[in-house]
Amino acid sequence: EAGVAQSPRYKIIEKRQSVAFWCNPISGHATLYWYQQILGQGPKLLIQFQNNGVVDDSQLPKDRFSAERLKGVDSTLKIQPAKLEDSAVYLCASSARGQLNTEAFFGQGTRLTVV
Amino acid sequence: AQTVTQSQPEMSVQEAETVTLSCTYDTSESDYYLFWYKQPPSRQMILVIRQEAYKQQNATENRFSVNFQKAAKSFSLKISDSQLGDAAMYFCAYRSPIHNAGNMLTFGGGTRLMVKP
C-alpha cells in the first residue's frame, strides 16, 4: 500500500513570495489533514478535510493561507504572501473514515524556508 | 482546549537499557485516545503505540509499553532494550472522542531521544 505522498520535499523562497504544497493521501482515505511543524515544536493542525469539505480550519491563518481538496482526493496548501515565521515543515496526513480509533498516516513533509 | 506537555526536551539511554519518556495532558473529557509517535530525521511521523482512555490495561507493542494514569493525566512511554534505531524525536498526542474531530491530534513539544552505543 502506497503511503501519503507530498511534494516538494524542500522549498526555499523569499518573503512576500507565494508557494504551494501538494499532498496525495492513501487511496480511499476520506480524511486529510495539514499540520505545521515549526522547528523544535510539535505539529499543529492547520486544516482538516472530510472528502472535499472542510471540517476544521480554525487555526489556519486565512489572510495568507488557503487549502483545497478538489474531488476529495489530492490537496494543495498555498501560502501567499509568505512571511519569515512561516518557515516550518508542513506535514500532510490521511485516515480512513469509520472507526474512531483509526490511525492517521503521515507523509514525509515539505520543509519550507522563507528568507 | 486540550494541552499536551512533554517536560523532557532531551533524553539519552545506553543501548540495551530502558528509558521512560514522560507526558502529561489536560482535558475535561472522560473518553479520549492517546498516542506516541516517533519522528526520525526523515520527518515522517510513525505511530509507536496507542491507548484508549476507557481501557484500564496499559498498551504494549513489543519493546514499547505505556504507563497510563488517567486520574493523574499522565501517559509515559517505556522503551525496553533500546536500540540505535530508536534514536528520534518522540511526540505524545491526544485525540478527542468527538466524532467530527476525526483523527485531529494535539501534540506535545517532543522529546529527543539519543541512544549511546
Coordinates of C-alpha atoms in Angstrom, one line a residue:
Chain A
E1 CA 0.0 0.0 0.0
A2 CA 1.4 3.3 -1.1
G3 CA 1.8 5.9 1.7
V4 CA 1.0 9.6 1.8
A5 CA 2.9 11.4 -0.9
Q6 CA 4.0 15.0 -0.6
S7 CA 5.9 17.3 -2.8
P8 CA 8.2 19.1 -2.9
R9 CA 10.4 17.8 -0.1
Y10 CA 12.2 21.2 0.2
K11 CA 11.4 24.7 -0.8
I12 CA 13.3 28.0 -0.3
I13 CA 11.5 31.3 -1.1
E14 CA 11.9 34.9 -0.3
K15 CA 9.4 36.6 2.0
R16 CA 6.3 38.0 0.2
Q17 CA 6.6 35.3 -2.5
S18 CA 3.9 32.6 -2.8
V19 CA 4.4 28.8 -2.5
A20 CA 2.2 25.7 -2.9
F21 CA 2.5 22.3 -1.4
W22 CA 0.8 19.1 -2.8
C23 CA -0.4 16.1 -1.0
N24 CA -1.8 12.8 -2.3
P25 CA -3.3 10.7 0.5
I26 CA -3.6 7.0 0.8
S27 CA -6.1 5.6 -1.6
G28 CA -9.6 5.5 -0.1
H29 CA -8.8 7.7 2.9
A30 CA -11.6 10.2 3.3
T31 CA -10.0 12.4 5.9
L32 CA -7.0 14.6 5.1
Y33 CA -5.0 16.9 7.4
W34 CA -2.4 19.6 7.0
Y35 CA -0.1 20.2 10.0
Q36 CA 2.5 22.9 10.5
Q37 CA 5.6 21.9 12.5
I38 CA 7.9 24.7 13.5
L39 CA 11.4 23.7 14.3
G40 CA 11.6 22.4 17.9
Q41 CA 7.9 22.1 18.3
G42 CA 5.2 19.5 17.9
P43 CA 2.9 19.6 14.8
K44 CA -0.1 21.9 14.9
L45 CA -3.2 21.3 12.9
L46 CA -3.9 23.9 10.2
I47 CA -6.9 22.3 8.4
Q48 CA -8.9 19.1 8.3
F49 CA -10.9 17.9 5.3
Q50 CA -13.6 15.2 5.2
N51 CA -13.8 14.2 1.5
N52 CA -13.8 17.7 -0.2
G53 CA -15.4 19.5 2.7
V54 CA -13.6 21.5 5.5
V55 CA -14.2 20.1 9.0
D56 CA -11.8 22.4 10.9
D57 CA -9.8 25.3 9.8
S58 CA -9.9 27.3 13.0
Q59 CA -6.0 27.6 13.2
L60 CA -5.5 28.4 9.5
P61 CA -4.2 32.0 9.0
K62 CA -6.8 32.7 6.4
D63 CA -5.3 36.1 5.4
R64 CA -2.4 34.3 3.8
F65 CA -3.0 30.5 3.8
S66 CA -5.5 28.6 1.7
A67 CA -6.2 25.0 1.1
E68 CA -8.3 23.0 -1.2
R69 CA -9.2 19.3 -1.8
L70 CA -10.9 19.2 -5.1
K71 CA -12.7 15.9 -5.9
G72 CA -11.9 14.7 -2.3
V73 CA -8.5 13.2 -3.2
D74 CA -5.4 15.3 -3.7
S75 CA -4.9 18.5 -1.7
T76 CA -3.0 21.7 -2.1
L77 CA -1.9 24.1 0.6
K78 CA -0.9 27.6 -0.5
I79 CA 0.8 30.5 1.3
Q80 CA 0.6 34.0 -0.3
P81 CA 2.4 36.1 0.7
A82 CA 4.9 34.2 2.8
K83 CA 6.4 35.6 6.0
L84 CA 9.6 34.6 7.8
E85 CA 7.6 32.9 10.5
D86 CA 6.1 30.5 8.0
S87 CA 9.4 28.7 7.9
A88 CA 8.4 25.2 9.1
V89 CA 7.8 21.6 8.0
Y90 CA 4.3 21.1 6.5
L91 CA 3.0 17.6 7.1
C92 CA 0.1 16.0 5.4
A93 CA -1.8 13.1 6.9
S94 CA -4.7 11.0 6.0
S95 CA -7.0 8.5 7.7
A96 CA -9.9 6.2 6.7
R97 CA -13.4 7.2 7.7
G98 CA -15.2 4.9 10.2
Q99 CA -13.8 3.7 13.5
L100 CA -12.9 6.5 15.8
N101 CA -9.5 4.9 16.7
T102 CA -8.4 4.8 13.1
E103 CA -4.7 5.6 12.7
A104 CA -3.6 8.7 10.9
F105 CA -0.8 8.1 8.4
F106 CA 1.7 10.9 7.7
G107 CA 3.8 11.9 4.7
Q108 CA 7.4 13.0 4.9
G109 CA 6.5 16.6 4.8
T110 CA 7.8 19.7 3.0
R111 CA 10.4 21.8 4.6
L112 CA 9.8 25.4 3.8
T113 CA 12.5 28.1 4.4
V114 CA 11.5 31.7 4.0
V115 CA 14.4 34.1 3.7
Chain B
A1 CA -8.9 23.1 24.7
Q2 CA -6.7 20.2 25.4
T3 CA -3.0 20.6 26.0
V4 CA -0.2 18.1 26.0
T5 CA 3.1 18.7 27.8
Q6 CA 6.4 16.8 27.4
S7 CA 8.7 18.1 30.1
Q8 CA 11.9 16.4 28.9
P9 CA 13.4 18.2 25.8
E10 CA 16.1 15.5 25.6
M11 CA 16.8 12.1 27.0
S12 CA 19.7 9.7 26.4
V13 CA 19.9 6.0 27.0
Q14 CA 22.6 3.4 26.7
E15 CA 22.0 0.7 24.1
A16 CA 20.1 -2.3 25.5
E17 CA 19.0 -0.2 28.5
T18 CA 15.5 1.0 29.4
V19 CA 14.3 4.6 29.2
T20 CA 11.0 6.3 30.1
L21 CA 9.6 9.4 28.3
S22 CA 7.1 11.5 30.2
C23 CA 3.9 13.1 29.0
T24 CA 1.1 14.9 30.8
Y25 CA -2.1 16.3 29.3
D26 CA -5.0 18.4 30.3
T27 CA -8.6 17.7 29.3
S28 CA -12.1 17.8 30.7
E29 CA -13.3 14.9 28.5
S30 CA -13.6 11.4 30.1
D31 CA -13.1 9.4 26.9
Y32 CA -10.2 10.0 24.5
Y33 CA -7.2 8.5 22.8
L34 CA -3.5 8.9 23.5
F35 CA -0.7 8.2 21.1
W36 CA 3.1 8.1 21.0
Y37 CA 4.6 9.0 17.6
K38 CA 8.2 8.6 16.5
Q39 CA 9.8 11.1 14.1
P40 CA 13.2 10.1 12.7
P41 CA 15.3 12.6 10.6
S42 CA 13.2 11.6 7.6
R43 CA 10.4 13.7 9.2
Q44 CA 7.8 11.0 8.7
M45 CA 5.6 10.5 11.9
I46 CA 5.4 6.9 12.7
L47 CA 2.8 5.6 15.2
V48 CA 4.5 3.7 18.1
I49 CA 1.6 2.9 20.4
R50 CA -1.9 4.0 21.2
Q51 CA -4.1 3.9 24.3
E52 CA -7.8 4.2 24.6
A53 CA -8.7 6.0 27.8
Y54 CA -11.6 3.7 28.7
K55 CA -9.2 0.7 28.8
Q56 CA -7.5 0.2 32.2
Q57 CA -4.9 -2.1 30.8
N58 CA -1.7 -0.4 29.7
A59 CA -0.9 -0.9 25.9
T60 CA 2.1 -2.8 24.9
E61 CA 3.8 -3.2 21.5
N62 CA 6.9 -5.4 21.6
R63 CA 9.6 -3.3 23.3
F64 CA 7.3 -0.4 23.8
S65 CA 4.8 0.0 26.7
V66 CA 2.9 2.8 28.3
N67 CA 2.1 3.7 31.9
F68 CA -1.4 5.3 31.6
Q69 CA -2.5 7.1 34.8
K70 CA -5.9 8.5 34.0
A71 CA -6.5 10.3 37.3
A72 CA -3.1 11.9 37.1
K73 CA -3.5 12.6 33.4
S74 CA -0.1 11.0 32.8
F75 CA 0.9 8.9 29.8
S76 CA 4.6 7.8 29.8
L77 CA 6.3 5.6 27.2
K78 CA 8.8 3.0 28.3
I79 CA 11.3 1.6 25.7
S80 CA 13.0 -1.6 26.8
D81 CA 16.2 -3.0 25.3
S82 CA 16.9 0.3 23.5
Q83 CA 18.3 0.1 20.0
L84 CA 20.3 2.5 17.9
G85 CA 17.3 2.8 15.6
D86 CA 15.2 4.1 18.4
A87 CA 17.0 7.4 18.3
A88 CA 14.5 10.0 17.1
M89 CA 12.0 12.7 18.3
Y90 CA 9.1 11.3 20.2
F91 CA 5.8 13.1 20.4
C92 CA 2.9 12.4 22.7
A93 CA -0.5 13.2 21.2
Y94 CA -4.1 13.5 22.3
R95 CA -7.2 12.9 20.3
S96 CA -10.8 13.9 21.3
P97 CA -13.6 11.4 21.1
I98 CA -15.9 13.9 19.4
H99 CA -16.8 12.2 16.1
N100 CA -16.3 15.3 13.9
A101 CA -12.8 15.6 15.3
G102 CA -11.8 12.7 13.0
N103 CA -8.2 12.0 13.8
M104 CA -7.2 15.6 14.7
L105 CA -4.3 15.2 17.1
T106 CA -3.0 17.7 19.6
F107 CA 0.8 17.1 20.0
G108 CA 3.2 17.8 22.8
G109 CA 6.5 19.6 22.2
G110 CA 8.5 16.4 21.7
T111 CA 11.4 14.7 23.4
R112 CA 14.6 14.0 21.5
L113 CA 15.9 10.5 22.4
M114 CA 19.6 9.7 21.9
V115 CA 20.9 6.2 22.1
K116 CA 24.5 5.6 23.0
P117 CA 26.3 2.6 21.7

